[in-house]
């Protein structure tokens, strides 16, 4: 009956539990890379706005 409860878990937690420490490390890498991508996009937006502002002020 223990095995029957396994599919009820969400895929992501099932994946991390199934792979143990490696899964947690993989999740951390995915999350941190997503954060870096978001931060990079945010910085790009700011620099675009600054460029637009400078060109307007000229």
Coordinates of C-alpha atoms in Angstrom, one line a residue:
X1 CA 0.0 0.0 0.0
X2 CA 3.0 2.3 0.5
X3 CA 3.6 2.3 -3.3
X4 CA 0.0 3.2 -4.1
X5 CA 0.4 6.6 -2.3
X6 CA 3.4 7.5 -4.5
X7 CA 1.6 8.8 -7.6
X8 CA -0.6 11.1 -5.5
X9 CA 2.5 13.3 -4.7
X10 CA 3.2 16.2 -7.1
X11 CA 5.7 15.4 -9.8
X12 CA 8.3 17.8 -8.5
X13 CA 8.4 16.6 -4.9
X14 CA 8.2 13.0 -6.1
X15 CA 11.2 13.7 -8.3
X16 CA 13.2 15.3 -5.5
X17 CA 12.3 12.6 -3.0
X18 CA 13.0 9.9 -5.6
X19 CA 16.5 11.2 -6.3
X20 CA 17.3 12.3 -2.8
X21 CA 20.2 14.8 -2.4
X22 CA 20.9 14.9 -6.1
X23 CA 17.3 16.0 -6.7
X24 CA 17.6 18.7 -4.1
X25 CA 20.9 20.0 -5.6
X26 CA 19.3 19.9 -9.1
X27 CA 16.3 21.9 -7.8
X28 CA 18.6 24.4 -6.2
X29 CA 20.5 24.8 -9.5
X30 CA 17.3 25.2 -11.4
X31 CA 15.9 27.7 -9.0
X32 CA 19.1 29.7 -8.7
X33 CA 19.5 29.8 -12.5
X34 CA 15.9 31.0 -12.8
X35 CA 16.6 33.8 -10.3
X36 CA 19.7 34.8 -12.2
X37 CA 17.7 34.9 -15.5
X38 CA 15.0 37.0 -13.8
X39 CA 17.6 39.4 -12.3
X40 CA 19.3 39.7 -15.7
X41 CA 16.0 40.5 -17.4
X42 CA 15.2 43.1 -14.7
X43 CA 18.7 44.7 -15.2
X44 CA 18.2 44.7 -18.9
X45 CA 14.8 46.5 -18.5
X46 CA 16.4 49.1 -16.2
X47 CA 19.3 49.8 -18.6
X48 CA 16.8 50.1 -21.5
X49 CA 14.8 52.6 -19.5
X50 CA 17.9 54.6 -18.6
X51 CA 19.0 54.7 -22.3
X52 CA 15.5 55.8 -23.3
X53 CA 15.5 58.5 -20.6
X54 CA 18.9 59.8 -21.6
X55 CA 17.9 60.0 -25.3
X56 CA 14.7 61.9 -24.4
X57 CA 16.6 64.4 -22.2
X58 CA 19.0 65.2 -25.1

